[in-house]
mmCIF file of C-alpha atoms and ligand atoms in Angstrom:
data_model
loop_
_atom_site.group_PDB
_atom_site.id
_atom_site.type_symbol
_atom_site.label_atom_id
_atom_site.label_comp_id
_atom_site.label_asym_id
_atom_site.label_seq_id
_atom_site.Cartn_x
_atom_site.Cartn_y
_atom_site.Cartn_z
ATOM 1 C CA UNK A 265 54.842 107.292 88.768
ATOM 2 C CA UNK A 266 58.001 107.997 90.686
ATOM 3 C CA UNK A 267 60.016 105.142 92.102
ATOM 4 C CA UNK A 268 63.399 104.557 93.657
ATOM 5 C CA UNK A 269 66.202 104.771 91.125
ATOM 6 C CA UNK A 270 67.339 101.324 89.992
ATOM 7 C CA UNK A 271 70.938 100.214 90.343
ATOM 8 C CA UNK A 272 71.417 99.288 86.675
ATOM 9 C CA UNK A 273 70.012 100.695 83.423
ATOM 10 C CA UNK A 274 70.208 98.553 80.291
ATOM 11 C CA UNK A 275 69.887 100.951 77.342
ATOM 12 C CA UNK A 276 68.877 99.620 73.905
ATOM 13 C CA UNK A 277 68.473 101.859 70.833
ATOM 14 C CA UNK A 278 66.109 100.365 68.237
ATOM 15 C CA UNK A 279 65.043 101.336 64.760
ATOM 16 C CA UNK A 280 62.671 98.976 62.982
ATOM 17 C CA UNK A 281 63.452 95.846 64.981
ATOM 18 C CA UNK A 282 59.911 94.434 65.245
ATOM 19 C CA UNK A 283 61.025 90.812 65.104
ATOM 20 C CA UNK A 284 63.952 91.210 67.468
ATOM 21 C CA UNK A 285 62.700 93.447 70.228
ATOM 22 C CA UNK A 286 60.490 91.039 72.202
ATOM 23 C CA UNK A 287 62.966 88.134 72.344
ATOM 24 C CA UNK A 288 65.634 90.670 73.303
ATOM 25 C CA UNK A 289 63.828 92.375 76.193
ATOM 26 C CA UNK A 290 62.748 88.958 77.494
ATOM 27 C CA UNK A 291 66.335 87.690 77.363
ATOM 28 C CA UNK A 292 67.633 90.809 79.143
ATOM 29 C CA UNK A 293 64.918 90.511 81.744
ATOM 30 C CA UNK A 294 65.716 86.890 82.518
ATOM 31 C CA UNK A 295 69.451 87.636 82.855
ATOM 32 C CA UNK A 296 68.745 90.585 85.163
ATOM 33 C CA UNK A 297 66.363 88.541 87.333
ATOM 34 C CA UNK A 298 69.246 86.151 87.944
ATOM 35 C CA UNK A 299 71.676 88.956 88.767
ATOM 36 C CA UNK A 300 69.456 90.092 91.620
ATOM 37 C CA UNK A 301 70.067 93.818 91.353
ATOM 38 C CA UNK A 302 67.439 96.450 90.788
ATOM 39 C CA UNK A 303 67.312 97.378 87.107
ATOM 40 C CA UNK A 304 65.420 99.053 84.323
ATOM 41 C CA UNK A 305 65.430 98.081 80.657
ATOM 42 C CA UNK A 306 65.349 101.347 78.764
ATOM 43 C CA UNK A 307 64.491 100.928 75.114
ATOM 44 C CA UNK A 308 64.859 104.000 72.934
ATOM 45 C CA UNK A 309 62.603 103.742 69.898
ATOM 46 C CA UNK A 310 64.409 105.805 67.287
ATOM 47 C CA UNK A 311 61.361 106.707 65.197
ATOM 48 C CA UNK A 312 60.613 103.163 63.986
ATOM 49 C CA UNK A 313 58.078 102.930 61.191
ATOM 50 C CA UNK A 314 57.301 99.223 61.637
ATOM 51 C CA UNK A 315 55.538 97.605 64.616
ATOM 52 C CA UNK A 316 58.423 98.052 67.074
ATOM 53 C CA UNK A 317 56.486 100.557 69.176
ATOM 54 C CA UNK A 318 53.357 98.362 69.401
ATOM 55 C CA UNK A 319 55.449 95.368 70.382
ATOM 56 C CA UNK A 320 57.134 97.403 73.119
ATOM 57 C CA UNK A 321 53.850 98.731 74.445
ATOM 58 C CA UNK A 322 52.604 95.128 74.600
ATOM 59 C CA UNK A 323 55.741 93.991 76.454
ATOM 60 C CA UNK A 324 55.294 96.739 79.033
ATOM 61 C CA UNK A 325 52.147 95.074 80.297
ATOM 62 C CA UNK A 326 54.112 92.095 81.565
ATOM 63 C CA UNK A 327 57.543 93.632 82.206
ATOM 64 C CA UNK A 328 57.359 96.247 84.961
ATOM 65 C CA UNK A 329 61.052 97.030 84.546
ATOM 66 C CA UNK A 330 60.672 98.130 80.944
ATOM 67 C CA UNK A 331 60.900 101.861 80.184
ATOM 68 C CA UNK A 332 60.375 103.208 76.683
ATOM 69 C CA UNK A 333 61.656 106.481 75.334
ATOM 70 C CA UNK A 334 60.232 107.350 71.973
ATOM 71 C CA UNK A 335 61.936 109.770 69.620
ATOM 72 C CA UNK A 336 60.012 112.096 67.344
ATOM 73 C CA UNK A 337 61.631 110.724 64.194
ATOM 74 C CA UNK A 338 64.652 108.665 63.204
ATOM 75 C CA UNK A 339 67.611 110.576 64.653
ATOM 76 C CA UNK A 340 70.235 107.837 64.318
ATOM 77 C CA UNK A 341 71.850 105.393 66.690
ATOM 78 C CA UNK A 342 74.114 107.907 68.432
ATOM 79 C CA UNK A 343 71.277 110.327 69.197
ATOM 80 C CA UNK A 344 69.151 107.417 70.392
ATOM 81 C CA UNK A 345 71.941 106.345 72.738
ATOM 82 C CA UNK A 346 72.364 109.926 73.966
ATOM 83 C CA UNK A 347 68.626 110.110 74.731
ATOM 84 C CA UNK A 348 69.022 106.814 76.591
ATOM 85 C CA UNK A 349 71.941 108.109 78.674
ATOM 86 C CA UNK A 350 69.888 111.169 79.507
ATOM 87 C CA UNK A 351 66.916 109.164 80.700
ATOM 88 C CA UNK A 352 68.893 106.400 82.452
ATOM 89 C CA UNK A 353 68.415 106.414 86.216
ATOM 90 C CA UNK A 354 70.809 103.615 87.160
ATOM 91 C CA UNK A 355 74.242 104.031 88.715
ATOM 92 C CA UNK A 356 75.629 101.692 86.075
ATOM 93 C CA UNK A 357 74.571 101.743 82.439
ATOM 94 C CA UNK A 358 74.988 98.906 79.930
ATOM 95 C CA UNK A 359 74.193 99.558 76.258
ATOM 96 C CA UNK A 360 73.531 96.960 73.586
ATOM 97 C CA UNK A 361 72.145 96.650 70.057
ATOM 98 C CA UNK A 362 68.484 95.834 69.618
ATOM 99 C CA UNK A 363 68.999 93.290 66.855
ATOM 100 C CA UNK A 364 70.082 90.307 69.004
ATOM 101 C CA UNK A 365 73.658 90.521 67.690
ATOM 102 C CA UNK A 366 74.893 91.272 71.217
ATOM 103 C CA UNK A 367 74.180 88.692 73.899
ATOM 104 C CA UNK A 368 72.446 89.665 77.167
ATOM 105 C CA UNK A 369 74.305 86.797 78.849
ATOM 106 C CA UNK A 370 77.382 89.052 78.768
ATOM 107 C CA UNK A 371 75.747 91.743 80.943
ATOM 108 C CA UNK A 372 76.880 90.314 84.324
ATOM 109 C CA UNK A 373 80.547 90.469 83.222
ATOM 110 C CA UNK A 374 80.142 94.176 82.522
ATOM 111 C CA UNK A 375 78.501 94.814 85.870
ATOM 112 C CA UNK A 376 81.286 92.962 87.694
ATOM 113 C CA UNK A 377 83.948 95.116 86.003
ATOM 114 C CA UNK A 378 82.032 98.329 86.731
ATOM 115 C CA UNK A 379 81.857 97.213 90.362
ATOM 116 C CA UNK A 380 85.644 96.992 90.304
ATOM 117 C CA UNK A 381 85.698 100.722 89.624
ATOM 118 C CA UNK A 382 86.074 101.056 85.855
ATOM 119 C CA UNK A 383 84.355 104.044 84.254
ATOM 120 C CA UNK A 384 84.021 102.298 80.921
ATOM 121 C CA UNK A 385 84.045 98.639 79.910
ATOM 122 C CA UNK A 386 84.189 98.000 76.154
ATOM 123 C CA UNK A 387 82.960 94.841 74.495
ATOM 124 C CA UNK A 388 85.286 93.245 71.949
ATOM 125 C CA UNK A 389 83.579 91.204 69.213
ATOM 126 C CA UNK A 390 86.675 89.081 68.583
ATOM 127 C CA UNK A 391 84.703 86.561 66.590
ATOM 128 C CA UNK A 392 82.469 88.980 64.715
ATOM 129 C CA UNK A 393 79.553 87.604 62.698
ATOM 130 C CA UNK A 394 79.279 90.292 60.017
ATOM 131 C CA UNK A 395 80.238 90.655 56.362
ATOM 132 C CA UNK A 396 83.968 91.003 55.737
ATOM 133 C CA UNK A 397 84.191 93.705 53.065
ATOM 134 C CA UNK A 398 81.533 96.149 54.254
ATOM 135 C CA UNK A 399 81.935 95.607 57.998
ATOM 136 C CA UNK A 400 84.914 93.754 59.399
ATOM 137 C CA UNK A 401 87.605 95.182 57.113
ATOM 138 C CA UNK A 402 86.727 98.922 57.441
ATOM 139 C CA UNK A 403 86.173 98.381 61.136
ATOM 140 C CA UNK A 404 89.633 96.804 61.523
ATOM 141 C CA UNK A 405 91.268 99.778 59.772
ATOM 142 C CA UNK A 406 89.270 102.323 61.784
ATOM 143 C CA UNK A 407 90.074 100.569 65.052
ATOM 144 C CA UNK A 408 93.798 100.507 64.298
ATOM 145 C CA UNK A 409 93.716 104.205 63.348
ATOM 146 C CA UNK A 410 91.752 105.180 66.424
ATOM 147 C CA UNK A 411 93.919 103.186 68.734
ATOM 148 C CA UNK A 412 97.060 104.828 67.272
ATOM 149 C CA UNK A 413 95.610 108.310 67.188
ATOM 150 C CA UNK A 414 94.186 108.314 70.676
ATOM 151 C CA UNK A 415 96.538 105.988 72.507
ATOM 152 C CA UNK A 416 93.516 104.135 73.901
ATOM 153 C CA UNK A 417 94.292 100.435 73.547
ATOM 154 C CA UNK A 418 90.891 99.017 72.714
ATOM 155 C CA UNK A 419 90.275 96.529 69.884
ATOM 156 C CA UNK A 420 86.666 97.280 69.050
ATOM 157 C CA UNK A 421 85.561 100.891 69.390
ATOM 158 C CA UNK A 422 82.305 100.304 67.505
ATOM 159 C CA UNK A 423 80.808 97.530 69.659
ATOM 160 C CA UNK A 424 77.586 98.863 71.211
ATOM 161 C CA UNK A 425 77.801 96.377 74.072
ATOM 162 C CA UNK A 426 79.525 98.551 76.674
ATOM 163 C CA UNK A 427 79.264 99.302 80.361
ATOM 164 C CA UNK A 428 79.560 102.796 81.842
ATOM 165 C CA UNK A 429 79.488 104.497 85.167
ATOM 166 C CA UNK A 430 76.424 106.731 84.745
ATOM 167 C CA UNK A 431 78.024 109.817 86.281
ATOM 168 C CA UNK A 432 80.789 109.532 83.698
ATOM 169 C CA UNK A 433 78.783 108.835 80.539
ATOM 170 C CA UNK A 434 76.143 111.496 81.188
ATOM 171 C CA UNK A 435 78.852 114.140 80.835
ATOM 172 C CA UNK A 436 80.189 113.036 77.450
ATOM 173 C CA UNK A 437 79.437 115.195 74.410
ATOM 174 C CA UNK A 438 78.115 112.690 71.845
ATOM 175 C CA UNK A 439 76.457 113.463 68.535
ATOM 176 C CA UNK A 440 76.833 112.519 64.848
ATOM 177 C CA UNK A 441 78.319 108.990 64.883
ATOM 178 C CA UNK A 442 80.264 109.749 68.029
ATOM 179 C CA UNK A 443 79.109 106.812 70.103
ATOM 180 C CA UNK A 444 81.841 104.818 68.400
ATOM 181 C CA UNK A 445 84.416 107.148 69.879
ATOM 182 C CA UNK A 446 83.329 107.003 73.483
ATOM 183 C CA UNK A 447 86.488 105.044 74.414
ATOM 184 C CA UNK A 448 88.624 107.763 72.829
ATOM 185 C CA UNK A 449 86.718 110.547 74.586
ATOM 186 C CA UNK A 450 87.007 108.562 77.797
ATOM 187 C CA UNK A 451 90.758 108.222 77.340
ATOM 188 C CA UNK A 452 91.127 111.960 76.850
ATOM 189 C CA UNK A 453 89.456 112.768 80.170
ATOM 190 C CA UNK A 454 91.502 110.182 82.049
ATOM 191 C CA UNK A 455 88.712 107.679 82.648
ATOM 192 C CA UNK A 456 89.546 104.106 83.678
ATOM 193 C CA UNK A 457 88.884 101.996 80.596
ATOM 194 C CA UNK A 458 89.056 98.247 80.074
ATOM 195 C CA UNK A 459 87.778 95.732 77.546
ATOM 196 C CA UNK A 460 86.318 92.258 77.599
ATOM 197 C CA UNK A 461 85.669 89.700 74.848
ATOM 198 C CA UNK A 462 81.953 89.284 74.119
ATOM 199 C CA UNK A 463 79.784 86.929 72.112
ATOM 200 C CA UNK A 464 78.429 88.084 68.776
ATOM 201 C CA UNK A 465 75.659 86.599 66.667
ATOM 202 C CA UNK A 466 74.672 87.045 63.034
ATOM 203 C CA UNK A 467 71.610 89.193 62.425
ATOM 204 C CA UNK A 468 68.648 86.831 61.925
ATOM 205 C CA UNK A 469 65.753 89.282 61.507
ATOM 206 C CA UNK A 470 65.523 92.697 59.906
ATOM 207 C CA UNK A 471 68.198 94.581 57.995
ATOM 208 C CA UNK A 472 71.361 96.378 59.020
ATOM 209 C CA UNK A 473 70.783 100.134 59.023
ATOM 210 C CA UNK A 474 74.160 101.059 57.600
ATOM 211 C CA UNK A 475 75.886 100.882 54.230
ATOM 212 C CA UNK A 476 79.285 101.901 52.892
ATOM 213 C CA UNK A 477 78.653 105.666 53.346
ATOM 214 C CA UNK A 478 79.207 105.091 57.036
ATOM 215 C CA UNK A 479 82.921 104.612 56.322
ATOM 216 C CA UNK A 480 83.195 108.165 54.989
ATOM 217 C CA UNK A 481 81.195 109.751 57.781
ATOM 218 C CA UNK A 482 83.260 107.897 60.322
ATOM 219 C CA UNK A 483 86.421 109.372 58.775
ATOM 220 C CA UNK A 484 85.100 112.935 59.117
ATOM 221 C CA UNK A 485 84.132 112.227 62.689
ATOM 222 C CA UNK A 486 87.710 111.145 63.289
ATOM 223 C CA UNK A 487 88.852 114.671 62.427
ATOM 224 C CA UNK A 488 86.212 116.144 64.740
ATOM 225 C CA UNK A 489 87.297 113.753 67.435
ATOM 226 C CA UNK A 490 90.899 114.866 67.161
ATOM 227 C CA UNK A 491 89.693 118.423 67.702
ATOM 228 C CA UNK A 492 87.548 117.402 70.658
ATOM 229 C CA UNK A 493 90.162 115.326 72.427
ATOM 230 C CA UNK A 494 93.205 117.506 71.773
ATOM 231 C CA UNK A 495 91.907 121.041 71.426
ATOM 232 C CA UNK A 496 88.514 121.125 73.128
ATOM 233 C CA UNK A 497 89.713 123.663 75.691
ATOM 234 C CA UNK A 498 91.729 125.708 73.156
ATOM 235 C CA UNK A 499 90.139 125.482 69.704
ATOM 236 C CA UNK A 500 91.908 128.669 68.679
ATOM 237 C CA UNK A 501 95.213 126.794 68.723
ATOM 238 C CA UNK A 502 93.897 124.233 66.259
ATOM 239 C CA UNK A 503 92.540 126.784 63.806
ATOM 240 C CA UNK A 504 95.115 129.480 64.521
ATOM 241 C CA UNK A 505 97.805 127.232 63.050
ATOM 242 C CA UNK A 506 96.179 127.629 59.634
ATOM 243 C CA UNK A 507 96.062 131.404 59.883
ATOM 244 C CA UNK A 508 99.852 131.707 60.294
ATOM 245 C CA UNK A 509 100.833 130.634 56.730
ATOM 246 C CA UNK A 510 97.974 132.769 55.364
ATOM 247 C CA UNK A 511 99.317 135.893 57.048
ATOM 248 C CA UNK A 512 102.935 135.036 56.204
ATOM 249 C CA UNK A 513 102.177 134.746 52.510
ATOM 250 C CA UNK A 514 99.700 137.648 52.382
ATOM 251 C CA UNK A 515 102.068 140.204 54.019
ATOM 252 C CA UNK A 516 104.905 140.249 51.421
ATOM 253 C CA UNK A 517 102.440 139.659 48.603
ATOM 254 C CA UNK A 518 100.601 142.776 49.676
ATOM 255 C CA UNK A 519 103.691 144.944 49.135
ATOM 256 C CA UNK A 520 104.483 143.178 45.892
ATOM 257 C CA UNK A 521 101.015 143.979 44.554
ATOM 258 C CA UNK A 522 101.090 147.695 45.342
ATOM 259 C CA UNK A 523 104.426 148.460 43.661
ATOM 260 C CA UNK A 524 105.375 147.995 40.069
ATOM 261 C CA UNK A 525 108.107 145.289 39.954
ATOM 262 C CA UNK A 526 110.143 146.965 37.230
ATOM 263 C CA UNK A 527 110.029 150.631 38.226
ATOM 264 C CA UNK A 528 109.366 150.243 41.979
ATOM 265 C CA UNK A 529 106.712 152.968 41.606
ATOM 266 C CA UNK A 530 103.402 152.603 43.480
ATOM 267 C CA UNK A 531 100.724 151.528 41.017
ATOM 268 C CA UNK A 532 97.386 153.221 40.634
ATOM 269 C CA UNK A 533 95.126 152.088 43.450
ATOM 270 C CA UNK A 534 92.140 151.302 41.268
ATOM 271 C CA UNK A 535 93.813 148.370 39.511
ATOM 272 C CA UNK A 536 94.571 146.688 42.811
ATOM 273 C CA UNK A 537 91.867 147.868 45.146
ATOM 274 C CA UNK A 538 88.813 147.272 42.987
ATOM 275 C CA UNK A 539 89.361 143.544 42.326
ATOM 276 C CA UNK A 540 90.500 143.090 45.938
ATOM 277 C CA UNK A 541 87.388 144.696 47.361
ATOM 278 C CA UNK A 542 85.256 142.658 44.994
ATOM 279 C CA UNK A 543 86.889 139.454 46.099
ATOM 280 C CA UNK A 544 86.749 140.478 49.751
ATOM 281 C CA UNK A 545 83.041 141.294 49.675
ATOM 282 C CA UNK A 546 82.217 137.979 48.057
ATOM 283 C CA UNK A 547 84.341 136.129 50.576
ATOM 284 C CA UNK A 548 82.869 138.075 53.507
ATOM 285 C CA UNK A 549 79.376 137.232 52.307
ATOM 286 C CA UNK A 550 80.141 133.514 52.581
ATOM 287 C CA UNK A 551 82.079 134.022 55.744
ATOM 288 C CA UNK A 552 79.145 135.619 57.578
ATOM 289 C CA UNK A 553 76.821 132.907 56.331
ATOM 290 C CA UNK A 554 79.100 130.197 57.692
ATOM 291 C CA UNK A 555 79.585 131.959 61.012
ATOM 292 C CA UNK A 556 75.804 132.320 61.303
ATOM 293 C CA UNK A 557 75.284 128.621 60.540
ATOM 294 C CA UNK A 558 77.895 127.683 63.115
ATOM 295 C CA UNK A 559 76.181 129.808 65.742
ATOM 296 C CA UNK A 560 72.849 128.169 64.820
ATOM 297 C CA UNK A 561 74.454 124.776 65.388
ATOM 298 C CA UNK A 562 75.943 125.796 68.720
ATOM 299 C CA UNK A 563 72.548 126.949 69.958
ATOM 300 C CA UNK A 564 70.855 123.831 68.645
ATOM 301 C CA UNK A 565 73.169 121.422 70.412
ATOM 302 C CA UNK A 566 71.643 122.688 73.649
ATOM 303 C CA UNK A 567 68.080 122.412 72.372
ATOM 304 C CA UNK A 568 67.743 119.165 70.420
ATOM 305 C CA UNK A 569 68.264 116.695 73.247
ATOM 306 C CA UNK A 570 65.034 117.521 75.020
ATOM 307 C CA UNK A 571 63.110 118.160 71.816
ATOM 308 C CA UNK A 572 63.889 114.728 70.391
ATOM 309 C CA UNK A 573 61.762 112.882 72.909
ATOM 310 C CA UNK A 574 58.005 112.645 72.365
ATOM 311 C CA UNK A 575 56.973 110.374 75.168
ATOM 312 C CA UNK A 576 58.508 108.436 77.978
ATOM 313 C CA UNK A 577 57.036 105.433 79.725
ATOM 314 C CA UNK A 578 58.956 104.962 82.889
ATOM 315 C CA UNK A 579 59.431 101.527 84.452
ATOM 316 C CA UNK A 580 56.909 100.896 87.194
ATOM 317 C CA UNK A 581 59.343 99.853 89.900
ATOM 318 C CA UNK A 582 63.053 99.710 90.574
ATOM 319 C CA UNK A 583 63.122 96.427 92.482
ATOM 320 C CA UNK A 584 64.527 93.180 91.069
HETATM 321 N N1 UDP B 112 69.722 101.877 65.195
HETATM 322 C C1 UDP B 112 69.018 102.983 65.681
HETATM 323 N N2 UDP B 112 68.847 104.049 64.845
HETATM 324 C C2 UDP B 112 69.329 104.090 63.565
HETATM 325 C C3 UDP B 112 70.076 102.974 63.095
HETATM 326 C C4 UDP B 112 70.249 101.889 63.942
HETATM 327 O O1 UDP B 112 68.573 102.991 66.821
HETATM 328 O O2 UDP B 112 69.115 105.088 62.869
HETATM 329 C C5 UDP B 112 69.894 100.693 66.067
HETATM 330 C C6 UDP B 112 69.492 99.383 65.408
HETATM 331 O O3 UDP B 112 68.101 99.129 65.550
HETATM 332 C C7 UDP B 112 70.331 98.396 66.182
HETATM 333 C C8 UDP B 112 71.615 99.169 66.458
HETATM 334 O O4 UDP B 112 71.264 100.550 66.335
HETATM 335 O O5 UDP B 112 69.718 98.063 67.409
HETATM 336 C C9 UDP B 112 72.741 98.811 65.500
HETATM 337 O O6 UDP B 112 72.316 98.959 64.164
HETATM 338 P P1 UDP B 112 72.669 97.888 63.021
HETATM 339 O O7 UDP B 112 72.455 96.512 63.535
HETATM 340 O O8 UDP B 112 71.923 98.275 61.816
HETATM 341 O O9 UDP B 112 74.221 98.143 62.808
HETATM 342 P P2 UDP B 112 75.342 97.053 62.455
HETATM 343 O O10 UDP B 112 75.229 95.978 63.504
HETATM 344 O O11 UDP B 112 75.015 96.565 61.099
HETATM 345 O O12 UDP B 112 76.630 97.819 62.545
HETATM 346 MG MG1 MG B 113 73.604 94.894 64.061
#
């Protein structure tokens, strides 16, 4: 059924949140009824294996503003968010976690700031209700690093509760764990960014989907981010820097290898050329493999977004 586009899309990625999802969509719905703007609640089911999908289907019968996007398998929170951004029809988009740790009561604050003209409004969980060692400490370090590296003065990059101008967020390249870096990406394209303190609650039902390995992946993504924000338009500059010392060392070494150091006479080519060719062929073998894999990835980035989605249930109407 086609309907007028709503003004606001609330996007919620969920993976196995069967006990949280109904109270959450009801809470969002009641906040949005009060706000009196047209809206859709867009839940992205990231391949849940519990009863999340059934619960959502049930909720759809009484909530006409609920849209569900269902992913083929568990793709991860960032991919789920990206699918949500893709499907969102609102002019303003607000994202939040599906585990009731973010509070729907904060949504109106985000909408007010977006109305003021910000492209991105970041939530700041100043009083965060998570474990210290596995969550708050690594997050504090990562936030300090990110803020320094990118010059974007935001305290809490990782908070999912954020508000975006749709036209802006739909253009961002996000994959891997990149949703955490949206403020940094935003800063690099000159978007207007602000932050606001939000409520945060402990998780009451279900389990957190992340462990300590996240810390390592987040670090690698930091390197990728640096490339994206600084060198996206000129990647050759980033990689070219590494080729300079290689060539500088290889040039003189080349001469050194072909002449006998004591006599200065050229040495017989077979002693030098054979091992070199052997090494070169081995290296080239790997090199072509890696280039091929890279090309595969580049092609896939264009494909996966649409292939992730199995079914979409669009909200019945756009009116509040
Ligand atoms: N999530 C998801 N796909 C995943 C992992 C998580 O959609 O593969 C959702 C999850 O259901 C929740 C949000 O992302 O709504 C944040 O996840 P979680 O609460 O586990 O993260 P934490 O709050 O512990 O950082
Ligand atoms: Mg959580």
